């Protein structure tokens, strides 16, 4: 029977890696390793203790027990984005290093060919999701796009354990192969902007003043004194219909 372990996971993958020449590929690979190490060091995440699976332009890392989720989501990502911008400065756009990044927390243990457990599969689907790819595509001046799982968002970001606000993320439902679920996406420098308005919903943060927004469940009748207004653009042919009620 295998060992049960819940771990913090990080996955990164470079955009457009297969379209550049081998010299640039080598530079990008070296930069990925250097930036991960430097960002981990600046965040107190002890990269020498990470268990990693490397594949050219991609890295899957299982962090040691006790690794700080807030530090990974907040400090580490800040340094990673800054490092990417510094690396890309002065380089032709085609040779930029732009990363898709995912963070998850779940079951993961070393196996014969990488890791086993639900979390490595799920973070892989998050990283490869069309929503995360679209988020980075929609912000051509951005160096990275980050996706976090529901577990990380609800336990770390929504609870305000980071300096990153919940409103800076967008909630997206994804379906990738056998995985279906919700992720939260943030593109540094484009906070709160939806990469795909057709599939993205604003992350539910706190209302102004810490109050919960007053949202009436569907089907609830209006209370006395309520005003119901329906705005319709264009011409509507509906004899006898009532579109607005004001009490």
PDB file of C-alpha atoms in Angstrom:
ATOM      1  CA  UNK A   1       0.000   0.000   0.000  1.00  0.00           C
ATOM      2  CA  UNK A   2       1.415   3.381  -1.020  1.00  0.00           C
ATOM      3  CA  UNK A   3       2.283   6.259   1.275  1.00  0.00           C
ATOM      4  CA  UNK A   4      -0.416   8.920   1.610  1.00  0.00           C
ATOM      5  CA  UNK A   5       0.982  12.452   1.371  1.00  0.00           C
ATOM      6  CA  UNK A   6      -0.600  15.804   0.671  1.00  0.00           C
ATOM      7  CA  UNK A   7       1.881  18.205  -0.868  1.00  0.00           C
ATOM      8  CA  UNK A   8       2.121  21.632  -2.434  1.00  0.00           C
ATOM      9  CA  UNK A   9       2.742  21.387  -6.179  1.00  0.00           C
ATOM     10  CA  UNK A  10       4.124  23.853  -8.707  1.00  0.00           C
ATOM     11  CA  UNK A  11       4.126  23.380 -12.475  1.00  0.00           C
ATOM     12  CA  UNK A  12       5.529  25.675 -15.177  1.00  0.00           C
ATOM     13  CA  UNK A  13       5.642  25.466 -18.952  1.00  0.00           C
ATOM     14  CA  UNK A  14       7.112  27.853 -21.536  1.00  0.00           C
ATOM     15  CA  UNK A  15       4.944  29.334 -24.272  1.00  0.00           C
ATOM     16  CA  UNK A  16       6.172  28.950 -27.857  1.00  0.00           C
ATOM     17  CA  UNK A  17       9.209  26.857 -26.932  1.00  0.00           C
ATOM     18  CA  UNK A  18       8.889  24.570 -29.939  1.00  0.00           C
ATOM     19  CA  UNK A  19       8.979  27.470 -32.392  1.00  0.00           C
ATOM     20  CA  UNK A  20      12.451  28.770 -31.482  1.00  0.00           C
ATOM     21  CA  UNK A  21      15.882  27.488 -32.543  1.00  0.00           C
ATOM     22  CA  UNK A  22      18.020  25.205 -30.408  1.00  0.00           C
ATOM     23  CA  UNK A  23      20.253  28.011 -29.159  1.00  0.00           C
ATOM     24  CA  UNK A  24      17.230  29.899 -27.849  1.00  0.00           C
ATOM     25  CA  UNK A  25      15.767  26.702 -26.411  1.00  0.00           C
ATOM     26  CA  UNK A  26      18.971  26.184 -24.430  1.00  0.00           C
ATOM     27  CA  UNK A  27      18.810  29.758 -23.141  1.00  0.00           C
ATOM     28  CA  UNK A  28      15.184  29.357 -22.115  1.00  0.00           C
ATOM     29  CA  UNK A  29      15.841  26.071 -20.313  1.00  0.00           C
ATOM     30  CA  UNK A  30      18.719  27.621 -18.383  1.00  0.00           C
ATOM     31  CA  UNK A  31      16.646  30.682 -17.549  1.00  0.00           C
ATOM     32  CA  UNK A  32      13.754  28.566 -16.218  1.00  0.00           C
ATOM     33  CA  UNK A  33      16.021  26.717 -13.809  1.00  0.00           C
ATOM     34  CA  UNK A  34      17.801  29.891 -12.729  1.00  0.00           C
ATOM     35  CA  UNK A  35      14.596  31.845 -12.142  1.00  0.00           C
ATOM     36  CA  UNK A  36      12.933  29.027 -10.198  1.00  0.00           C
ATOM     37  CA  UNK A  37      15.986  28.718  -7.950  1.00  0.00           C
ATOM     38  CA  UNK A  38      16.299  32.461  -7.388  1.00  0.00           C
ATOM     39  CA  UNK A  39      12.583  32.930  -6.748  1.00  0.00           C
ATOM     40  CA  UNK A  40      12.531  30.005  -4.316  1.00  0.00           C
ATOM     41  CA  UNK A  41      15.553  31.377  -2.476  1.00  0.00           C
ATOM     42  CA  UNK A  42      13.977  34.822  -2.161  1.00  0.00           C
ATOM     43  CA  UNK A  43      10.809  33.213  -0.802  1.00  0.00           C
ATOM     44  CA  UNK A  44      12.382  30.834   1.715  1.00  0.00           C
ATOM     45  CA  UNK A  45      11.164  27.761  -0.167  1.00  0.00           C
ATOM     46  CA  UNK A  46      14.424  25.732  -0.185  1.00  0.00           C
ATOM     47  CA  UNK A  47      14.451  24.530  -3.770  1.00  0.00           C
ATOM     48  CA  UNK A  48      17.132  21.935  -3.047  1.00  0.00           C
ATOM     49  CA  UNK A  49      14.413  19.981  -1.210  1.00  0.00           C
ATOM     50  CA  UNK A  50      11.957  19.995  -4.108  1.00  0.00           C
ATOM     51  CA  UNK A  51      11.217  16.722  -5.865  1.00  0.00           C
ATOM     52  CA  UNK A  52      11.082  17.602  -9.549  1.00  0.00           C
ATOM     53  CA  UNK A  53      10.144  16.127 -12.890  1.00  0.00           C
ATOM     54  CA  UNK A  54      11.724  18.086 -15.758  1.00  0.00           C
ATOM     55  CA  UNK A  55      10.816  17.967 -19.441  1.00  0.00           C
ATOM     56  CA  UNK A  56      12.757  20.538 -21.439  1.00  0.00           C
ATOM     57  CA  UNK A  57      10.614  23.657 -21.163  1.00  0.00           C
ATOM     58  CA  UNK A  58       8.445  22.315 -18.339  1.00  0.00           C
ATOM     59  CA  UNK A  59       8.935  21.561 -14.656  1.00  0.00           C
ATOM     60  CA  UNK A  60       6.670  19.779 -12.189  1.00  0.00           C
ATOM     61  CA  UNK A  61       7.782  20.191  -8.596  1.00  0.00           C
ATOM     62  CA  UNK A  62       6.462  18.621  -5.414  1.00  0.00           C
ATOM     63  CA  UNK A  63       7.516  20.807  -2.520  1.00  0.00           C
ATOM     64  CA  UNK A  64       8.486  19.402   0.887  1.00  0.00           C
ATOM     65  CA  UNK A  65       6.028  19.023   3.726  1.00  0.00           C
ATOM     66  CA  UNK A  66       5.466  22.313   5.476  1.00  0.00           C
ATOM     67  CA  UNK A  67       6.260  24.475   2.432  1.00  0.00           C
ATOM     68  CA  UNK A  68       4.439  27.778   2.700  1.00  0.00           C
ATOM     69  CA  UNK A  69       1.507  28.150   0.324  1.00  0.00           C
ATOM     70  CA  UNK A  70       1.268  31.932   0.855  1.00  0.00           C
ATOM     71  CA  UNK A  71       4.966  32.338   0.072  1.00  0.00           C
ATOM     72  CA  UNK A  72       4.620  30.338  -3.138  1.00  0.00           C
ATOM     73  CA  UNK A  73       1.505  32.147  -4.347  1.00  0.00           C
ATOM     74  CA  UNK A  74       2.675  35.616  -3.303  1.00  0.00           C
ATOM     75  CA  UNK A  75       6.417  36.218  -2.826  1.00  0.00           C
ATOM     76  CA  UNK A  76       7.624  33.516  -5.203  1.00  0.00           C
ATOM     77  CA  UNK A  77       5.346  34.659  -8.038  1.00  0.00           C
ATOM     78  CA  UNK A  78       6.359  38.285  -7.539  1.00  0.00           C
ATOM     79  CA  UNK A  79      10.036  37.390  -7.893  1.00  0.00           C
ATOM     80  CA  UNK A  80       9.362  35.027 -10.798  1.00  0.00           C
ATOM     81  CA  UNK A  81       7.505  37.694 -12.752  1.00  0.00           C
ATOM     82  CA  UNK A  82      10.218  40.275 -12.023  1.00  0.00           C
ATOM     83  CA  UNK A  83      12.921  37.810 -13.071  1.00  0.00           C
ATOM     84  CA  UNK A  84      11.124  37.023 -16.316  1.00  0.00           C
ATOM     85  CA  UNK A  85      10.836  40.714 -17.148  1.00  0.00           C
ATOM     86  CA  UNK A  86      14.519  41.239 -16.484  1.00  0.00           C
ATOM     87  CA  UNK A  87      15.470  38.235 -18.629  1.00  0.00           C
ATOM     88  CA  UNK A  88      13.263  39.391 -21.505  1.00  0.00           C
ATOM     89  CA  UNK A  89      14.478  42.984 -21.423  1.00  0.00           C
ATOM     90  CA  UNK A  90      16.300  43.752 -24.671  1.00  0.00           C
ATOM     91  CA  UNK A  91      15.466  40.392 -26.258  1.00  0.00           C
ATOM     92  CA  UNK A  92      13.514  40.158 -29.491  1.00  0.00           C
ATOM     93  CA  UNK A  93       9.887  39.294 -28.811  1.00  0.00           C
ATOM     94  CA  UNK A  94      10.199  35.874 -30.470  1.00  0.00           C
ATOM     95  CA  UNK A  95      12.879  34.909 -27.927  1.00  0.00           C
ATOM     96  CA  UNK A  96      10.965  35.971 -24.826  1.00  0.00           C
ATOM     97  CA  UNK A  97      10.479  33.498 -22.011  1.00  0.00           C
ATOM     98  CA  UNK A  98       6.778  33.514 -21.111  1.00  0.00           C
ATOM     99  CA  UNK A  99       5.454  30.977 -18.627  1.00  0.00           C
ATOM    100  CA  UNK A 100       2.182  29.335 -17.775  1.00  0.00           C
ATOM    101  CA  UNK A 101       2.283  28.531 -14.070  1.00  0.00           C
ATOM    102  CA  UNK A 102      -0.016  26.417 -11.894  1.00  0.00           C
ATOM    103  CA  UNK A 103      -0.212  25.818  -8.136  1.00  0.00           C
ATOM    104  CA  UNK A 104      -2.159  23.036  -6.448  1.00  0.00           C
ATOM    105  CA  UNK A 105      -2.268  21.165  -3.136  1.00  0.00           C
ATOM    106  CA  UNK A 106      -3.131  17.482  -2.973  1.00  0.00           C
ATOM    107  CA  UNK A 107      -1.938  13.893  -2.947  1.00  0.00           C
ATOM    108  CA  UNK A 108       1.376  13.223  -4.688  1.00  0.00           C
ATOM    109  CA  UNK A 109       4.124  10.660  -4.137  1.00  0.00           C
ATOM    110  CA  UNK A 110       7.211   9.709  -6.198  1.00  0.00           C
ATOM    111  CA  UNK A 111       6.672   6.856  -8.679  1.00  0.00           C
ATOM    112  CA  UNK A 112       8.706   4.943 -11.256  1.00  0.00           C
ATOM    113  CA  UNK A 113       8.249   7.590 -13.946  1.00  0.00           C
ATOM    114  CA  UNK A 114       7.545  10.812 -12.057  1.00  0.00           C
ATOM    115  CA  UNK A 115       4.731  11.154  -9.533  1.00  0.00           C
ATOM    116  CA  UNK A 116       1.488   9.375  -8.796  1.00  0.00           C
ATOM    117  CA  UNK A 117      -1.709  10.632  -7.209  1.00  0.00           C
ATOM    118  CA  UNK A 118      -4.565  12.919  -8.200  1.00  0.00           C
ATOM    119  CA  UNK A 119      -2.735  16.204  -7.721  1.00  0.00           C
ATOM    120  CA  UNK A 120      -0.034  15.703 -10.411  1.00  0.00           C
ATOM    121  CA  UNK A 121      -2.736  14.821 -12.949  1.00  0.00           C
ATOM    122  CA  UNK A 122      -4.928  17.758 -11.953  1.00  0.00           C
ATOM    123  CA  UNK A 123      -2.149  20.332 -12.014  1.00  0.00           C
ATOM    124  CA  UNK A 124      -1.135  19.070 -15.448  1.00  0.00           C
ATOM    125  CA  UNK A 125      -4.674  19.677 -16.725  1.00  0.00           C
ATOM    126  CA  UNK A 126      -4.670  23.135 -15.151  1.00  0.00           C
ATOM    127  CA  UNK A 127      -1.359  24.005 -16.791  1.00  0.00           C
ATOM    128  CA  UNK A 128      -2.459  22.803 -20.239  1.00  0.00           C
ATOM    129  CA  UNK A 129      -5.976  24.224 -20.065  1.00  0.00           C
ATOM    130  CA  UNK A 130      -7.231  26.374 -22.918  1.00  0.00           C
ATOM    131  CA  UNK A 131      -8.291  28.998 -20.363  1.00  0.00           C
ATOM    132  CA  UNK A 132      -4.762  29.508 -19.036  1.00  0.00           C
ATOM    133  CA  UNK A 133      -3.312  29.528 -22.546  1.00  0.00           C
ATOM    134  CA  UNK A 134      -5.893  32.102 -23.612  1.00  0.00           C
ATOM    135  CA  UNK A 135      -5.119  34.272 -20.595  1.00  0.00           C
ATOM    136  CA  UNK A 136      -1.463  34.529 -21.598  1.00  0.00           C
ATOM    137  CA  UNK A 137      -2.320  35.012 -25.275  1.00  0.00           C
ATOM    138  CA  UNK A 138      -4.685  37.845 -24.397  1.00  0.00           C
ATOM    139  CA  UNK A 139      -1.902  39.767 -22.623  1.00  0.00           C
ATOM    140  CA  UNK A 140       1.038  39.863 -25.080  1.00  0.00           C
ATOM    141  CA  UNK A 141       3.114  42.125 -22.833  1.00  0.00           C
ATOM    142  CA  UNK A 142       2.746  39.800 -19.820  1.00  0.00           C
ATOM    143  CA  UNK A 143       5.516  37.365 -18.934  1.00  0.00           C
ATOM    144  CA  UNK A 144       3.405  34.831 -17.060  1.00  0.00           C
ATOM    145  CA  UNK A 145      -0.122  33.658 -16.325  1.00  0.00           C
ATOM    146  CA  UNK A 146      -0.891  31.894 -13.040  1.00  0.00           C
ATOM    147  CA  UNK A 147      -3.623  29.366 -12.290  1.00  0.00           C
ATOM    148  CA  UNK A 148      -4.398  28.158  -8.784  1.00  0.00           C
ATOM    149  CA  UNK A 149      -6.742  25.380  -7.772  1.00  0.00           C
ATOM    150  CA  UNK A 150      -9.906  25.791  -5.722  1.00  0.00           C
ATOM    151  CA  UNK A 151      -8.081  24.442  -2.673  1.00  0.00           C
ATOM    152  CA  UNK A 152      -5.324  27.030  -2.885  1.00  0.00           C
ATOM    153  CA  UNK A 153      -7.639  29.903  -3.768  1.00  0.00           C
ATOM    154  CA  UNK A 154     -10.168  29.240  -0.992  1.00  0.00           C
ATOM    155  CA  UNK A 155      -7.683  28.414   1.764  1.00  0.00           C
ATOM    156  CA  UNK A 156      -4.945  30.925   0.990  1.00  0.00           C
ATOM    157  CA  UNK A 157      -6.093  33.793  -1.226  1.00  0.00           C
ATOM    158  CA  UNK A 158      -9.735  34.187  -0.220  1.00  0.00           C
ATOM    159  CA  UNK A 159      -8.691  34.028   3.445  1.00  0.00           C
ATOM    160  CA  UNK A 160      -6.272  36.959   2.831  1.00  0.00           C
ATOM    161  CA  UNK A 161      -3.048  35.143   3.715  1.00  0.00           C
ATOM    162  CA  UNK A 162      -1.384  36.886   0.750  1.00  0.00           C
ATOM    163  CA  UNK A 163      -0.988  40.475  -0.405  1.00  0.00           C
ATOM    164  CA  UNK A 164      -2.664  39.410  -3.645  1.00  0.00           C
ATOM    165  CA  UNK A 165      -6.378  40.176  -3.492  1.00  0.00           C
ATOM    166  CA  UNK A 166      -9.055  37.682  -4.482  1.00  0.00           C
ATOM    167  CA  UNK A 167     -10.472  40.242  -6.918  1.00  0.00           C
ATOM    168  CA  UNK A 168      -7.276  40.040  -8.967  1.00  0.00           C
ATOM    169  CA  UNK A 169      -8.206  36.520 -10.076  1.00  0.00           C
ATOM    170  CA  UNK A 170     -10.844  35.275 -12.474  1.00  0.00           C
ATOM    171  CA  UNK A 171     -12.748  32.069 -11.878  1.00  0.00           C
ATOM    172  CA  UNK A 172     -12.896  29.668 -14.822  1.00  0.00           C
ATOM    173  CA  UNK A 173     -14.443  26.252 -15.265  1.00  0.00           C
ATOM    174  CA  UNK A 174     -12.255  23.911 -17.291  1.00  0.00           C
ATOM    175  CA  UNK A 175     -12.746  20.482 -18.805  1.00  0.00           C
ATOM    176  CA  UNK A 176      -9.506  18.837 -19.889  1.00  0.00           C
ATOM    177  CA  UNK A 177      -9.577  15.122 -20.729  1.00  0.00           C
ATOM    178  CA  UNK A 178     -10.849  13.309 -17.627  1.00  0.00           C
ATOM    179  CA  UNK A 179     -10.570  16.393 -15.372  1.00  0.00           C
ATOM    180  CA  UNK A 180     -13.316  18.945 -14.845  1.00  0.00           C
ATOM    181  CA  UNK A 181     -13.229  21.656 -12.221  1.00  0.00           C
ATOM    182  CA  UNK A 182     -12.710  25.317 -11.439  1.00  0.00           C
ATOM    183  CA  UNK A 183      -9.468  27.235 -11.399  1.00  0.00           C
ATOM    184  CA  UNK A 184      -8.603  30.853 -10.654  1.00  0.00           C
ATOM    185  CA  UNK A 185      -6.380  32.749 -13.087  1.00  0.00           C
ATOM    186  CA  UNK A 186      -4.239  35.841 -12.591  1.00  0.00           C
ATOM    187  CA  UNK A 187      -2.037  37.621 -15.124  1.00  0.00           C
ATOM    188  CA  UNK A 188       0.325  40.040 -13.313  1.00  0.00           C
ATOM    189  CA  UNK A 189      -0.163  43.527 -14.642  1.00  0.00           C
ATOM    190  CA  UNK A 190      -3.621  42.633 -15.941  1.00  0.00           C
ATOM    191  CA  UNK A 191      -5.332  42.015 -12.625  1.00  0.00           C
ATOM    192  CA  UNK A 192      -9.063  41.544 -12.802  1.00  0.00           C
ATOM    193  CA  UNK A 193      -9.226  41.444 -16.603  1.00  0.00           C
ATOM    194  CA  UNK A 194     -10.959  38.365 -17.989  1.00  0.00           C
ATOM    195  CA  UNK A 195      -8.936  36.503 -20.634  1.00  0.00           C
ATOM    196  CA  UNK A 196     -12.099  35.107 -22.195  1.00  0.00           C
ATOM    197  CA  UNK A 197     -15.331  36.901 -21.261  1.00  0.00           C
ATOM    198  CA  UNK A 198     -17.341  33.928 -22.494  1.00  0.00           C
ATOM    199  CA  UNK A 199     -15.968  31.472 -19.946  1.00  0.00           C
ATOM    200  CA  UNK A 200     -14.650  33.577 -17.087  1.00  0.00           C
ATOM    201  CA  UNK A 201     -16.412  34.768 -13.968  1.00  0.00           C
ATOM    202  CA  UNK A 202     -15.129  37.326 -11.438  1.00  0.00           C
ATOM    203  CA  UNK A 203     -13.624  35.729  -8.335  1.00  0.00           C
ATOM    204  CA  UNK A 204     -15.861  36.219  -5.326  1.00  0.00           C
ATOM    205  CA  UNK A 205     -13.972  38.394  -2.871  1.00  0.00           C
ATOM    206  CA  UNK A 206     -15.254  40.552  -0.024  1.00  0.00           C
ATOM    207  CA  UNK A 207     -17.671  43.370  -0.709  1.00  0.00           C
ATOM    208  CA  UNK A 208     -16.699  46.912   0.165  1.00  0.00           C
ATOM    209  CA  UNK A 209     -16.574  47.319   3.915  1.00  0.00           C
ATOM    210  CA  UNK A 210     -16.310  43.539   4.427  1.00  0.00           C
ATOM    211  CA  UNK A 211     -20.016  42.942   3.844  1.00  0.00           C
ATOM    212  CA  UNK A 212     -21.368  40.063   1.826  1.00  0.00           C
ATOM    213  CA  UNK A 213     -23.086  41.190  -1.398  1.00  0.00           C
ATOM    214  CA  UNK A 214     -26.885  40.919  -1.262  1.00  0.00           C
ATOM    215  CA  UNK A 215     -27.650  38.312  -3.878  1.00  0.00           C
ATOM    216  CA  UNK A 216     -31.238  37.052  -4.067  1.00  0.00           C
ATOM    217  CA  UNK A 217     -31.535  33.333  -4.926  1.00  0.00           C
ATOM    218  CA  UNK A 218     -33.230  32.632  -8.257  1.00  0.00           C
ATOM    219  CA  UNK A 219     -37.029  32.476  -7.985  1.00  0.00           C
ATOM    220  CA  UNK A 220     -37.269  34.522  -4.797  1.00  0.00           C
ATOM    221  CA  UNK A 221     -40.232  36.940  -5.020  1.00  0.00           C
ATOM    222  CA  UNK A 222     -39.546  40.648  -4.796  1.00  0.00           C
ATOM    223  CA  UNK A 223     -40.213  42.297  -1.493  1.00  0.00           C
ATOM    224  CA  UNK A 224     -42.651  45.235  -1.141  1.00  0.00           C
ATOM    225  CA  UNK A 225     -41.024  48.410  -2.321  1.00  0.00           C
ATOM    226  CA  UNK A 226     -38.587  46.625  -4.645  1.00  0.00           C
ATOM    227  CA  UNK A 227     -38.095  47.905  -8.178  1.00  0.00           C
ATOM    228  CA  UNK A 228     -37.611  45.412 -10.966  1.00  0.00           C
ATOM    229  CA  UNK A 229     -36.153  46.771 -14.181  1.00  0.00           C
ATOM    230  CA  UNK A 230     -35.404  44.892 -17.394  1.00  0.00           C
ATOM    231  CA  UNK A 231     -33.316  46.600 -20.059  1.00  0.00           C
ATOM    232  CA  UNK A 232     -33.837  45.393 -23.624  1.00  0.00           C
ATOM    233  CA  UNK A 233     -31.941  46.633 -26.671  1.00  0.00           C
ATOM    234  CA  UNK A 234     -33.719  46.736 -30.029  1.00  0.00           C
ATOM    235  CA  UNK A 235     -37.329  46.199 -30.965  1.00  0.00           C
ATOM    236  CA  UNK A 236     -39.387  43.604 -29.111  1.00  0.00           C
ATOM    237  CA  UNK A 237     -42.799  42.415 -30.348  1.00  0.00           C
ATOM    238  CA  UNK A 238     -44.638  41.078 -27.272  1.00  0.00           C
ATOM    239  CA  UNK A 239     -48.240  42.221 -27.028  1.00  0.00           C
ATOM    240  CA  UNK A 240     -49.575  42.135 -23.484  1.00  0.00           C
ATOM    241  CA  UNK A 241     -46.162  41.437 -21.918  1.00  0.00           C
ATOM    242  CA  UNK A 242     -45.010  43.250 -18.793  1.00  0.00           C
ATOM    243  CA  UNK A 243     -41.277  44.016 -18.679  1.00  0.00           C
ATOM    244  CA  UNK A 244     -41.007  46.160 -15.586  1.00  0.00           C
ATOM    245  CA  UNK A 245     -42.805  46.438 -12.275  1.00  0.00           C
ATOM    246  CA  UNK A 246     -42.306  49.362  -9.919  1.00  0.00           C
ATOM    247  CA  UNK A 247     -43.930  49.408  -6.457  1.00  0.00           C
TER     248      UNK A 247
END
